[in-house]
Short mmCIF file of C-alpha atoms in Angstrom, two decimals:
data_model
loop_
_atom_site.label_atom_id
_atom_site.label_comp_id
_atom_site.label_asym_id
_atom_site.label_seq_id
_atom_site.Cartn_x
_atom_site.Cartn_y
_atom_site.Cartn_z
CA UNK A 1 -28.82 94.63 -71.70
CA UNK A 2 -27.23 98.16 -70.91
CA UNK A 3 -23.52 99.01 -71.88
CA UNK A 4 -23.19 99.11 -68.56
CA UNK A 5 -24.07 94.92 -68.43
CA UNK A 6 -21.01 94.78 -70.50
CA UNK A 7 -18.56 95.77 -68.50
CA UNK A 8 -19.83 92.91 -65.48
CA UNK A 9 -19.32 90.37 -68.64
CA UNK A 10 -16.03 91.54 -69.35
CA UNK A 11 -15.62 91.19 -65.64
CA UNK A 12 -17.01 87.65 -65.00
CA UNK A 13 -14.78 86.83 -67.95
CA UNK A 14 -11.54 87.82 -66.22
CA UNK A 15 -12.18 86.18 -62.69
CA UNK A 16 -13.13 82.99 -64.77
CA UNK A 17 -9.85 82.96 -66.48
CA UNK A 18 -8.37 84.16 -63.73
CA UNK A 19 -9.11 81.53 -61.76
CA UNK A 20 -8.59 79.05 -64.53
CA UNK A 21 -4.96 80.30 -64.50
CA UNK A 22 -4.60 79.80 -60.22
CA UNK A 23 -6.27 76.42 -60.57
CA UNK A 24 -3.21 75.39 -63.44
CA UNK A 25 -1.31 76.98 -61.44
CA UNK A 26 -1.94 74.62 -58.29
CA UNK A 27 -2.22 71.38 -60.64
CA UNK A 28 1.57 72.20 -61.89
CA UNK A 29 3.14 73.27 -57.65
CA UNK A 30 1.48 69.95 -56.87
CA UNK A 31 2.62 67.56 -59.96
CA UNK A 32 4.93 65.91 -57.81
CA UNK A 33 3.00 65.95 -54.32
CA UNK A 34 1.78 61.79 -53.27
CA UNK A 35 -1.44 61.56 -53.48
CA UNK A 36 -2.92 64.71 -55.51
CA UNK A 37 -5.68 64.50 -57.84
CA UNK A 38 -5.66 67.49 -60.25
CA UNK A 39 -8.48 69.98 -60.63
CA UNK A 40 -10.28 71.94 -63.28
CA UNK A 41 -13.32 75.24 -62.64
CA UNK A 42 -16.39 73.88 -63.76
CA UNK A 43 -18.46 77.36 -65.23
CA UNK A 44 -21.48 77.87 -67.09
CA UNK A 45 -22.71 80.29 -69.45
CA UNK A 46 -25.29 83.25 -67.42
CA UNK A 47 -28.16 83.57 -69.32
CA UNK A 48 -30.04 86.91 -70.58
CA UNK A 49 -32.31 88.65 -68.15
CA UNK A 50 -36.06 87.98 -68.78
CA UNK A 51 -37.12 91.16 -70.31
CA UNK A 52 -40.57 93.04 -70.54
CA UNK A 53 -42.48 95.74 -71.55
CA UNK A 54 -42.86 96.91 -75.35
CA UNK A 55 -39.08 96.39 -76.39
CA UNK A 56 -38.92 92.83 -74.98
CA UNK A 57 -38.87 90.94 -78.40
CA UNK A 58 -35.37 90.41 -79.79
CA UNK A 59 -32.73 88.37 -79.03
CA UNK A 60 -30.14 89.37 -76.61
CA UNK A 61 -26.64 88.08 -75.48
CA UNK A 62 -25.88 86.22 -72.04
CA UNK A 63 -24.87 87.73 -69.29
CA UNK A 64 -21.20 86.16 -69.09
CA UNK A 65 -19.70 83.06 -67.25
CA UNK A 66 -20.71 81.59 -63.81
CA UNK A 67 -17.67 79.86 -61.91
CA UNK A 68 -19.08 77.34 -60.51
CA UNK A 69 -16.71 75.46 -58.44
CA UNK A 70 -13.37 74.07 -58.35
CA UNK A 71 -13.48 69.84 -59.54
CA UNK A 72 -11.54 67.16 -58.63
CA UNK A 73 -11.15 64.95 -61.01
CA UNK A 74 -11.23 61.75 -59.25
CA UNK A 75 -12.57 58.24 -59.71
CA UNK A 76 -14.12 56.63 -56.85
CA UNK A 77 -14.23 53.36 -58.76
CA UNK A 78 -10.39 53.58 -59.19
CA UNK A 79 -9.94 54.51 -55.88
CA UNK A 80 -11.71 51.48 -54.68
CA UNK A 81 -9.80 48.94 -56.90
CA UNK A 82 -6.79 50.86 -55.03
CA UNK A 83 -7.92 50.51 -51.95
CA UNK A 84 -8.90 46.46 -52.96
CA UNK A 85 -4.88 46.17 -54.17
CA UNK A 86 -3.48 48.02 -51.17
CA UNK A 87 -5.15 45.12 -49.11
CA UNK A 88 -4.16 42.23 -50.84
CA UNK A 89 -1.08 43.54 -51.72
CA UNK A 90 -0.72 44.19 -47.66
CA UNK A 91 -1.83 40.90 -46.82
CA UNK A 92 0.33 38.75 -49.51
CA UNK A 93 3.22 41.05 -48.19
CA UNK A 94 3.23 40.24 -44.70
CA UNK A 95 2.88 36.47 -45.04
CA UNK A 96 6.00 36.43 -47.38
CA UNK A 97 8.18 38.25 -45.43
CA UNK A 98 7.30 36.31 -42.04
CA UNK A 99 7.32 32.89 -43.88
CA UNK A 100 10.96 34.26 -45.61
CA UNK A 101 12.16 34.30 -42.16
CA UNK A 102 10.67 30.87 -40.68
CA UNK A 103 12.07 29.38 -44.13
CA UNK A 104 15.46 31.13 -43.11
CA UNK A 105 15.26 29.74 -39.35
CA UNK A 106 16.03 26.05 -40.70
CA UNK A 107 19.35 26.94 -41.83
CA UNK A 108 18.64 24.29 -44.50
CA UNK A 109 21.03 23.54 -46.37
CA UNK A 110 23.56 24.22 -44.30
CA UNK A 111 26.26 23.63 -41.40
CA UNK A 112 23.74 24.80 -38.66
CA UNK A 113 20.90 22.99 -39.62
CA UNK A 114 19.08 20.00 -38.23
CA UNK A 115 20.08 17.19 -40.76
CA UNK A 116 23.59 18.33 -41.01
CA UNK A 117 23.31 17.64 -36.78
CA UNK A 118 21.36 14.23 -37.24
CA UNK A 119 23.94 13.13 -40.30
CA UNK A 120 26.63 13.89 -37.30
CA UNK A 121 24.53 11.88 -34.38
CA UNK A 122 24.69 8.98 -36.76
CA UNK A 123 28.29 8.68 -37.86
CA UNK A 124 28.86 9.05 -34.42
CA UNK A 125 27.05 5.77 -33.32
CA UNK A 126 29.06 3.99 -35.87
CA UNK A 127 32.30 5.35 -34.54
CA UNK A 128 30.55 4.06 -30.81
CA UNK A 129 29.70 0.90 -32.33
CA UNK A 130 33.32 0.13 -33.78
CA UNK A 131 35.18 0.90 -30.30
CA UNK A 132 32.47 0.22 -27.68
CA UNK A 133 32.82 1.01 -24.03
CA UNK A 134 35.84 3.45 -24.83
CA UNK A 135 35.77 7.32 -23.83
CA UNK A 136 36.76 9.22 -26.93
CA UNK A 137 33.48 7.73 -29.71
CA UNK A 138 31.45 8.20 -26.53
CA UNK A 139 32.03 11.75 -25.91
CA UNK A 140 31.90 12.22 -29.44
CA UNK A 141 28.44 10.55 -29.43
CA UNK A 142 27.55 12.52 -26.69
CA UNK A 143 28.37 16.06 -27.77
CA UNK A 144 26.82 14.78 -31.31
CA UNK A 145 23.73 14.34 -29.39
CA UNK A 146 23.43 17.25 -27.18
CA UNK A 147 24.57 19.72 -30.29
CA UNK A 148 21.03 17.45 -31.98
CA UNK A 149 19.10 18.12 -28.90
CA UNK A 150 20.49 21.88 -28.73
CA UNK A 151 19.76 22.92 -32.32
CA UNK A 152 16.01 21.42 -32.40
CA UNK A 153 15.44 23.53 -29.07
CA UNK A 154 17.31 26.60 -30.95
CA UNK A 155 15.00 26.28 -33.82
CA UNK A 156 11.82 25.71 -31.68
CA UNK A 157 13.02 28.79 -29.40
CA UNK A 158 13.35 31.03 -32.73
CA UNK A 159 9.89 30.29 -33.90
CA UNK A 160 8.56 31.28 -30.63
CA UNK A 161 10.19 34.32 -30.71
CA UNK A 162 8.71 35.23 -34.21
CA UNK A 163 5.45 34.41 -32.90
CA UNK A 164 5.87 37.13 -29.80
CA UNK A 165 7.49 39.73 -31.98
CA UNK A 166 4.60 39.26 -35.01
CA UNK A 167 2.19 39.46 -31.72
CA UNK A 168 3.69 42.50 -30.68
CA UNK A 169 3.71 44.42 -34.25
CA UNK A 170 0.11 43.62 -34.95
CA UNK A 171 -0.74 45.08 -31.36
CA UNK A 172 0.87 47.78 -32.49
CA UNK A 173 -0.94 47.72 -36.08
CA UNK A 174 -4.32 47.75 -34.38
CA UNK A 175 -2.75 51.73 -32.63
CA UNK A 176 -2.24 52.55 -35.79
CA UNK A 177 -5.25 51.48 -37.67
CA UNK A 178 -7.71 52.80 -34.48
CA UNK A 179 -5.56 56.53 -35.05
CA UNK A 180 -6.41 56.58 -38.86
CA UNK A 181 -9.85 55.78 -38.28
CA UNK A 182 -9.82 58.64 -35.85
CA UNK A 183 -8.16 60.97 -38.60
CA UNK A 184 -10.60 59.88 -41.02
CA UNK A 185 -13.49 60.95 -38.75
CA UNK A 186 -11.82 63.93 -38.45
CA UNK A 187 -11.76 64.99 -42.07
CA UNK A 188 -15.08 64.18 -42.58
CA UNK A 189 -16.15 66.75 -40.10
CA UNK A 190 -13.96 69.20 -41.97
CA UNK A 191 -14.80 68.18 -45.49
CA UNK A 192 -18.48 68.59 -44.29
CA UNK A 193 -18.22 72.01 -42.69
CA UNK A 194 -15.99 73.21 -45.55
CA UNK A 195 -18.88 72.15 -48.29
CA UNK A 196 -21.64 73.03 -46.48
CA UNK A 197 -20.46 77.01 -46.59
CA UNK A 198 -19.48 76.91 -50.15
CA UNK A 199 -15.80 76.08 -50.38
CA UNK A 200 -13.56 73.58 -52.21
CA UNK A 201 -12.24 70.77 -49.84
CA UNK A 202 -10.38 69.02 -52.90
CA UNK A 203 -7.11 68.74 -51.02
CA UNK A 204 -8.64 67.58 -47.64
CA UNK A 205 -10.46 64.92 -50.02
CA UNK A 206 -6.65 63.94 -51.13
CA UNK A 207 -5.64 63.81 -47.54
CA UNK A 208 -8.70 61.71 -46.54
CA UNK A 209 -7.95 59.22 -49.80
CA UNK A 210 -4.29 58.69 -48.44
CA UNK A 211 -5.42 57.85 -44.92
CA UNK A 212 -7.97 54.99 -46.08
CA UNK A 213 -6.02 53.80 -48.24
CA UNK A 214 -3.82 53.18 -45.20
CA UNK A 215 -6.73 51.85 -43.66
CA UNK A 216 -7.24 49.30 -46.17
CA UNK A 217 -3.77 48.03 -46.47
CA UNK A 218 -3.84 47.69 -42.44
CA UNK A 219 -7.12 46.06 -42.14
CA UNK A 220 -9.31 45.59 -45.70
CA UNK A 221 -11.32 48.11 -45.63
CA UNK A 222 -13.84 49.46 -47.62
CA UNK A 223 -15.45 52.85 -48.32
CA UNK A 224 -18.89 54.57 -48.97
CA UNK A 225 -19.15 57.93 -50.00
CA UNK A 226 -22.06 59.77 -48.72
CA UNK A 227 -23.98 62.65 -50.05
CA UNK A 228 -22.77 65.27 -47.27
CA UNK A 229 -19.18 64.75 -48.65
CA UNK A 230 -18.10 62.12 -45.79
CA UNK A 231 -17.00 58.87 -46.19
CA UNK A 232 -17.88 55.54 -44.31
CA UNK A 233 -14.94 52.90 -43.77
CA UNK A 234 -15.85 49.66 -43.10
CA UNK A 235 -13.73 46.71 -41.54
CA UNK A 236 -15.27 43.12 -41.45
CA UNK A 237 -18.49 44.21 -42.96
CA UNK A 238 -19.19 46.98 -39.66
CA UNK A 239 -18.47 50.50 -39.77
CA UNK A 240 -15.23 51.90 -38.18
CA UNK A 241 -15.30 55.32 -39.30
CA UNK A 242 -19.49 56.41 -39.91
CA UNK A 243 -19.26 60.08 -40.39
CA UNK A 244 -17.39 62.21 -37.78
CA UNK A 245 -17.58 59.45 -35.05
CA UNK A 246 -14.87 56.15 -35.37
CA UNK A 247 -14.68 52.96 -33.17
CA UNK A 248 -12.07 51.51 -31.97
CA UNK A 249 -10.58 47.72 -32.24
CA UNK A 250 -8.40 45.37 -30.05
CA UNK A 251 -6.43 42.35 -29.99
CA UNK A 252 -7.26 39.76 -27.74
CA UNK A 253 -6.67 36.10 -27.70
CA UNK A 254 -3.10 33.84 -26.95
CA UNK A 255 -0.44 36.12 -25.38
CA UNK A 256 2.44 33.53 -26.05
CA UNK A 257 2.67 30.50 -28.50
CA UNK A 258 0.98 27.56 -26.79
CA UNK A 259 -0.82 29.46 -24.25
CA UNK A 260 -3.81 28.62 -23.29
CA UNK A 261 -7.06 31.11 -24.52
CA UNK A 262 -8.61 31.91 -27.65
CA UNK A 263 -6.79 32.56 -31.15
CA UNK A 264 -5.40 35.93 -31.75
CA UNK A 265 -7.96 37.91 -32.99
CA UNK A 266 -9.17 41.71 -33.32
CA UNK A 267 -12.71 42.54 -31.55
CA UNK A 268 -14.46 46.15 -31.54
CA UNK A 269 -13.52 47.83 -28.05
CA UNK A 270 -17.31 48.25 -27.57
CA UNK A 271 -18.29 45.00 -28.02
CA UNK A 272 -15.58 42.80 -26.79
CA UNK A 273 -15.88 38.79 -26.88
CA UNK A 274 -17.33 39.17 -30.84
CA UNK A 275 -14.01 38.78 -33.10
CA UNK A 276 -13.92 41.07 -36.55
CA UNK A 277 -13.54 38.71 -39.80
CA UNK A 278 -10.64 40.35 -41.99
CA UNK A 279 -10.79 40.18 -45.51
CA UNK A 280 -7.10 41.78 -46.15
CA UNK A 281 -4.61 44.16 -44.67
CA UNK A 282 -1.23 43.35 -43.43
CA UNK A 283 -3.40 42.66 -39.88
CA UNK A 284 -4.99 39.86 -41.84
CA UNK A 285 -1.80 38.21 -42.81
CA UNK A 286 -0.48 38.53 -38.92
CA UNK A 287 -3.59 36.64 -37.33
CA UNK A 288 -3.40 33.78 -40.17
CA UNK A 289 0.46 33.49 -39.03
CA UNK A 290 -0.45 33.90 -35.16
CA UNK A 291 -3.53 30.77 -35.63
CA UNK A 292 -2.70 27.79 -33.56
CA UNK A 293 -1.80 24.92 -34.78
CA UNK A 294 -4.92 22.39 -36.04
CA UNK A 295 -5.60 19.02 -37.38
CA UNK A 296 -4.42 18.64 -40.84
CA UNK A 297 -1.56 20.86 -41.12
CA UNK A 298 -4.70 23.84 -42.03
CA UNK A 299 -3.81 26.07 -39.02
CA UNK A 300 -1.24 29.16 -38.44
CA UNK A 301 2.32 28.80 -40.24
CA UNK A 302 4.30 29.37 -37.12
CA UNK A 303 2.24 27.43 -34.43
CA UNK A 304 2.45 24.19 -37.22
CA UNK A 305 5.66 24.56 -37.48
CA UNK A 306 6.74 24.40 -33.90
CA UNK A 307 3.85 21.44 -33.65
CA UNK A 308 6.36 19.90 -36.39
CA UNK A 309 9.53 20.44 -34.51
CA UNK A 310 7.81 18.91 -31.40
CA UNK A 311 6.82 15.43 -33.47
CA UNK A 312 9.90 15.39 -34.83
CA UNK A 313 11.53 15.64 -31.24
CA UNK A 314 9.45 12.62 -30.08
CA UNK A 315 10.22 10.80 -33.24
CA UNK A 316 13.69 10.93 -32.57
CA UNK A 317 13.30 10.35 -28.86
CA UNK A 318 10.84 7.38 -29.85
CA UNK A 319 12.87 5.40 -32.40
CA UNK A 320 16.29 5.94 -30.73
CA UNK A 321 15.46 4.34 -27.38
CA UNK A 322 13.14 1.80 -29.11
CA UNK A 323 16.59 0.79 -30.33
CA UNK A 324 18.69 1.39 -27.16
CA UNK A 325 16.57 0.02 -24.52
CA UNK A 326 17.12 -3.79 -26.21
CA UNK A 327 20.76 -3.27 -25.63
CA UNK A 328 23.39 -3.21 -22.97
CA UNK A 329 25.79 -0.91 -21.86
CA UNK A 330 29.71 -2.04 -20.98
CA UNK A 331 28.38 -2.18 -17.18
CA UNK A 332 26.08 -4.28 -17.78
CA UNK A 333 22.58 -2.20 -18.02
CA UNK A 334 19.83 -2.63 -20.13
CA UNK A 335 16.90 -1.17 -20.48
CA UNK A 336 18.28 2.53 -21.11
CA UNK A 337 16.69 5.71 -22.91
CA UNK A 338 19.08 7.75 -24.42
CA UNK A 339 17.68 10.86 -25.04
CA UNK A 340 13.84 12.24 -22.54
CA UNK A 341 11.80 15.29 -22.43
CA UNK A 342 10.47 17.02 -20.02
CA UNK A 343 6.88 16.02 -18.85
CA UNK A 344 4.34 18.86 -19.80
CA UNK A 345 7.18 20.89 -21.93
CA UNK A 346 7.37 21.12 -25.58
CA UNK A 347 9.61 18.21 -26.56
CA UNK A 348 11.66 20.10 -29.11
CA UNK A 349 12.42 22.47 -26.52
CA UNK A 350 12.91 19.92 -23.62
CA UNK A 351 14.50 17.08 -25.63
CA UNK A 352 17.80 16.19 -23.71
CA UNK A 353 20.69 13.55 -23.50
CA UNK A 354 20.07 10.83 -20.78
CA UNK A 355 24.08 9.27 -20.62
CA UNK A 356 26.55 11.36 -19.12
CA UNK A 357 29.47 8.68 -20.15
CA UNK A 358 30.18 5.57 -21.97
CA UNK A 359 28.49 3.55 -19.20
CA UNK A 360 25.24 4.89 -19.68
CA UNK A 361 25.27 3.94 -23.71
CA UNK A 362 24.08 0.56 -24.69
CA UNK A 363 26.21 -0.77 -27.65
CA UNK A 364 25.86 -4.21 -27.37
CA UNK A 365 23.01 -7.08 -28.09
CA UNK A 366 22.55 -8.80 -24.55
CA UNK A 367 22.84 -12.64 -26.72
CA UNK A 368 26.26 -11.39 -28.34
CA UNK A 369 27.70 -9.71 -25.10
CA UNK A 370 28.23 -5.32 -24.00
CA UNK A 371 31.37 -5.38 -26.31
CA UNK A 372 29.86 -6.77 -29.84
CA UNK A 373 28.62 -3.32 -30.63
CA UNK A 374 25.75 -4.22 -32.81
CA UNK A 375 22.66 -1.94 -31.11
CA UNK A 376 25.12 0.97 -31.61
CA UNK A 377 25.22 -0.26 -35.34
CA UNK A 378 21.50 -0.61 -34.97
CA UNK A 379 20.83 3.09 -33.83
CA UNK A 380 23.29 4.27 -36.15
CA UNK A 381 21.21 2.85 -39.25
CA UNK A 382 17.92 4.75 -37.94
CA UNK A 383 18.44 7.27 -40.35
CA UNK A 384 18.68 5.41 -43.47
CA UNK A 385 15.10 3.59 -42.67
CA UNK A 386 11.65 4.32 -44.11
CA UNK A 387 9.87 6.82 -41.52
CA UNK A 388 13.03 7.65 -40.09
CA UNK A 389 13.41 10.90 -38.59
CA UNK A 390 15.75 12.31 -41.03
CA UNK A 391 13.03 11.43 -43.84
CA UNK A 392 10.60 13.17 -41.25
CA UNK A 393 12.69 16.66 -41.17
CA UNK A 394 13.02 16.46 -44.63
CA UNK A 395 9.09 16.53 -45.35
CA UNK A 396 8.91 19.71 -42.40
CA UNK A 397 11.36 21.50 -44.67
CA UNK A 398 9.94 20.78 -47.90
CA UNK A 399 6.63 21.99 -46.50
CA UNK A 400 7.68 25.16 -45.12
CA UNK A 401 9.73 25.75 -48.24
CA UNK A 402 6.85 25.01 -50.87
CA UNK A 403 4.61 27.72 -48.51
CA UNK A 404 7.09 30.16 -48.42
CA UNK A 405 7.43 30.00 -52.52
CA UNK A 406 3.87 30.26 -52.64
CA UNK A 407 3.39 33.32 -50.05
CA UNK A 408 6.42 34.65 -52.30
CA UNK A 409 4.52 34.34 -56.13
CA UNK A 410 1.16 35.54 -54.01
CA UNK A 411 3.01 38.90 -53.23
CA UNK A 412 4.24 39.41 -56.64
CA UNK A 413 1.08 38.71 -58.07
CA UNK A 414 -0.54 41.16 -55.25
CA UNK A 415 2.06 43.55 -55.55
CA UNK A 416 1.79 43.34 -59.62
CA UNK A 417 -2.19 43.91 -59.47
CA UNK A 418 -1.92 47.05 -56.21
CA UNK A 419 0.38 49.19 -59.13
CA UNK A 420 -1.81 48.28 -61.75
CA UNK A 421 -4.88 49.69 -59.98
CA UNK A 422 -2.40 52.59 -58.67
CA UNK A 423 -1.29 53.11 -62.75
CA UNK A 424 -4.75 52.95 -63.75
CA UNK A 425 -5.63 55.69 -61.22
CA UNK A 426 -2.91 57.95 -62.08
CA UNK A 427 -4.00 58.17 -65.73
CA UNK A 428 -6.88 60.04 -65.07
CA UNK A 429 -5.98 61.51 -61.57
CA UNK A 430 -2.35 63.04 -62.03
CA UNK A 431 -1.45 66.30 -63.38
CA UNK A 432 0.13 66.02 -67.17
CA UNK A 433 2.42 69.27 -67.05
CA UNK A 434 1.78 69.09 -71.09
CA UNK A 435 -1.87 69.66 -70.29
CA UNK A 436 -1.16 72.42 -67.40
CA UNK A 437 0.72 74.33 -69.80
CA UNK A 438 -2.31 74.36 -72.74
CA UNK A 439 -4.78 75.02 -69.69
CA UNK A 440 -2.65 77.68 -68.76
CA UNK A 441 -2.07 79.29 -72.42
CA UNK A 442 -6.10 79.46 -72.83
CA UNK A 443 -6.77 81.23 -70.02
CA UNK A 444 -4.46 83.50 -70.33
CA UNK A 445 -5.39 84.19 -74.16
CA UNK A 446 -8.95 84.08 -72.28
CA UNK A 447 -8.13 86.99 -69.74
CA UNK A 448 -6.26 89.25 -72.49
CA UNK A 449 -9.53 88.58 -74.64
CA UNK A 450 -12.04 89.85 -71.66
CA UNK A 451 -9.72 92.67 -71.01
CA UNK A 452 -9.83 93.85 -74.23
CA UNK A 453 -13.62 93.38 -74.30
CA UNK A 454 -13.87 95.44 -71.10
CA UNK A 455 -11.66 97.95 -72.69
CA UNK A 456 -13.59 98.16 -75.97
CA UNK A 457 -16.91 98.46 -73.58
CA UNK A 458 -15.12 101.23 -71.52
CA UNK A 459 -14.27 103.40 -74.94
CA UNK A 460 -17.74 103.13 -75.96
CA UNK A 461 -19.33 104.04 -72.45
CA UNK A 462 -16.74 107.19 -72.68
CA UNK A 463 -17.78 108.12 -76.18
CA UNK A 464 -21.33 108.40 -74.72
CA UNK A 465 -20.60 110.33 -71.65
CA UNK A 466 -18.41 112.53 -72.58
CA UNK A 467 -18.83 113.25 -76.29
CA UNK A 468 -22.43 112.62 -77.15
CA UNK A 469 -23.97 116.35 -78.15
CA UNK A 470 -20.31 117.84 -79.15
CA UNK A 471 -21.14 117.32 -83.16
CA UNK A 472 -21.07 120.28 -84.75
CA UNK A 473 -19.48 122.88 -82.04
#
C-alpha cells in the first residue's frame, strides 16, 4: 500500500470515531426519552488489496475500518414478553376497575344499601302488626316499602348504566385500536423505504415498538418481524397490520343490556357476521363484562348481576304476597299482593307497592279476625327464614365481592409480571449514562489517535515531496 493509502486509513479512522462519538452522543440526549433503545456502529476491519506482479509476496496492513451501520440493540424476544404483559396486564386492569365499581354500586355495608332497606321493611311490619288498621305504622310500612322497591330499581338502573358507558368506551377502543393499526402500516412503509436505500430507521423502529405495544394492551396482539424490516400484528390469530396495508375491526352485537341480538363482540369490517376471538387487551376485558347473562352464573359480570337483582325482586315479590294474600285487611279484603311488577319489564326495575293506605294491607288471619295482626307478624318474620330474601341478597353480595377480590389480585399479579417483562427489557435496551460516557472517552482517544496517525503520514509524505534530493546542497 502507498503512503498515500495511509492517509484514507487515518481518514476512515476519524469518521469511525467520529461517528462513534454522534452515536454516544444520541444514546445520552435520548436517556430519558419513553421508549428508546440505545445504539452502537457496528464496523469491520478493510482488508489489504490483493496484490500482483513480482513484489506481491509480503505481508501488508489493512486498509482501515468499514462503518457498517448504526445497531439497535433490541430484543425481539423481550419485546414480545412486553407486548404478552401489556395484554394481560390490560385485560386484568379493566375487569378490576369495572368490577370495583359494580362492587361499589351495592352500597354494602351501608345506610343506602339493600339490606339496610329490607332490615327497615321488616321492623316496619312489626310496628303494622302491633297497631293494625291505624295510619301512622301503615305509612311507615308503606314508605319502608317503596324506599325497598326504589333502591333495588336504583341499583338495577346503575348497572345498566355501566353496561352502556363500558359499551360506549370499547366502541371507542376499537377507533383507537383500527388508528394504530393504521400507524403501524404506516411505519412499515417508512422503515422499508428507509432500509432499502441504506439508512438507519432505529428511531422509527422505537416509534413502531410503542404503537404495538399499544396494540397489544388494546386488543392482544402479536407480532412477526419480517425480513424487509416490517412487522405483522396479529389480533385473534388474523393479521391486522400485514406490511403497509391494515384492516379494520368493529363492534357489533347488543346495543343496550337485555336487548335482543347477538353478544357484544368485535368482527373485521371486511368480513362482518365472523366475530374475532381475543386473547387479551383491555377490549378483551370489556366484552367478558358486556356477555349476557347465562346458565350457571358463567356469563358477563354486569348482565349476571342485574339477572341477580331481578330474582331477587321476584323473591321478594313472591314470598311477601305468599304471606299477604292468606290475610285480611281492616276492610275486610283478602286475597291481596302487596308489592307487582310490571309484565315484560325487568322486575328489579318494575317492582312496586300495591297498597296506597292501611286498607289495602292485610294484617290479620281471617280465623282470628282483621285486627289480631298476626300475617303482619307473619311477613315481618320473612327475613329471618331459610331462603329468605335477605339470605338471598346476602349470597349476590358475597359473589360480586369474592369476583371483585379476585379481578383485584389478577391485576396485581398482571400488573407485577407487565414491569417485570418491561425491567427485563430495559436492562439490555436503555442507555447506562456510565457506559455513554466510556463509549464516548474511546472514541474520542480513538479520533486524537487517527489524527495523529494522519499527521505522522502527512510529515512523511512532505519529507518525500519536498525534501527528497536536498542531501548534500
Amino acid at each position: 500500500m502507498s503512503t498515500f493509502g495511509g492517509l484514507n486509513t487515518a481518514y476512515l479512522g476519524l469518521t469511525a470515531a467520529q461517528q462513534g462519538i454522534n452515536v454516544a452522543g444520541q444514546n445520552i440526549a435520548n436517556a430519558g426519552t419513553d421508549g428508546y433503545t440505545r445504539q452502537r456502529i457496528e464496523q469491520s476491519a478493510v482488508g489489504a488489496p490483493a496484490r500482483t506482479g513480482l513484489f506481491a509476496a509480503g505481508a501488508q496492513a489493512g486498509q482501515g475500518v468499514s462503518v457498517d451501520g448504526i445497531a439497535r440493540l433490541g430484543n425481539s424476544f423481550l419485546d414480545a414478553g412486553v407486548r404478552s404483559g401489556a395484554a394481560q396486564a390490560g385485560y386484568a386492569g379493566y375487569r378490576s376497575t369495572e368490577l370495583q365499581q359494580l362492587e361499589g354500586s351495592l352500597n354494602e355495608p351501608g345506610s343506602a344499601g339493600i339490606s339496610t332497606a329490607l332490615q327497615t321493611f321488616w321492623s316496619s311490619w312489626q310496628g303494622v302488626s302491633n297497631h293494625p288498621g291505624e295510619a301512622a305504622p301503615a305509612g311507615v310500612l308503606l314508605q319502608a316499602g317503596t324506599t325497598l322497591a326504589n333502591t333495588v330499581s336504583a341499583g338495577y338502573k346503575a348497572l345498566d348504566s355501566q353496561w352502556t358507558r363500558i359499551r360506549g368506551e370499547a366502541q371507542s377502543t376499537v377507533a383507537t385500536l383500527n388508528d394504530a393499526a393504521a400507524r403501524v402500516a404506516g411505519f412499515n412503509a417508512t422503515i422499508r423505504s428507509v432500509t432499502a436505500s441504506g439508512g438507519s430507521a432505529n428511531e422509527i423502529i422505537d416509534a413502531r415498538n410503542k404503537v404495538t405495544e399499544t396494540v397489544a394492551s388494546l386488543a392482544g396482539g402479536t407480532v412477526r418481524d419480517n425480513a424487509d424490516g416490517t412487522v405483522d400484528v396479529f389480533v385473534g390469530g388474523n393479521a391486522i397490520v400485514s406490511g403497509t396495508s391494515h384492516r379494520d375491526l368493529t363492534l357489533s352485537g347488543q346495543a343496550s343490556m337485555g336487548a335482543p341480538g347477538s353478544a357484544v363482540h368485535l368482527e373485521w369490517a371486511d368480513r362482518p357476521g365472523v366475530a374475532v376471538p381475543l386473547d387479551g387487551g383491555k377490549l378483551a376485558g370489556a366484552v367478558s363484562l358486556l356477555a349476557p347473562a347465562a346458565s350457571g352464573g358463567a356469563g358477563g359480570a354486569i348482565s349476571e348481576a342485574a339477572a341477580s337483582y331481578n330474582a331477587f325482586a321476584t323473591k321478594l315479590m313472591n314470598d311477601v304476597n305468599a304471606v299477604h294474600r292468606t290475610g285480611l285487611s281492616t276492610t275486610g279484603a283478602s286475597s291481596l299482593d302487596f308489592f307487582a311488577t310490571t309484565p315484560g319489564a325487568p322486575a328489579a326495575l318494575s317492582l312496586t307497592v300495591v297498597p296506597t293506605s292501611a286498607a289495602g294491607i292485610a294484617t290479620g288471619s281471617p280465623a282470628s279476625g282483621a285486627l289480631d295482626g298476626k300475617i303482619a307478624d307473619a311477613v315481618a318474620q320473612i327475613g329471618t327464614g331459610q331462603g329468605s330474601p335477605d339470605a338471598l341478597w346476602s349470597g349476590i353480595v358475597t359473589g360480586i365481592g369474592t369476583a371483585s377480590q379476585s379481578a383485584q389480585q389478577h391485576q396485581r399479579l398482571a400488573d407485577a409480571a407487565s414491569t417485570a417483562a418491561v425491567g427485563q427489557r430495559s436492562s439490555g435496551a436503555s442507555v447506562s449514562l456510565d457506559e455513554e460516557n466510556i463509549s464516548l472517552l474511546s472514541n474520542q482517544h480513538a479520533y486524537q489517535a487517527a489524527a495523529r496517525a494522519m499527521t505522522a503520514v502527512d510529515e512523511a509524505l512532505d519529507v518525500l515531496i519536498n525534501h527528497t534530493g536536498l542531501v548534500g546542497r
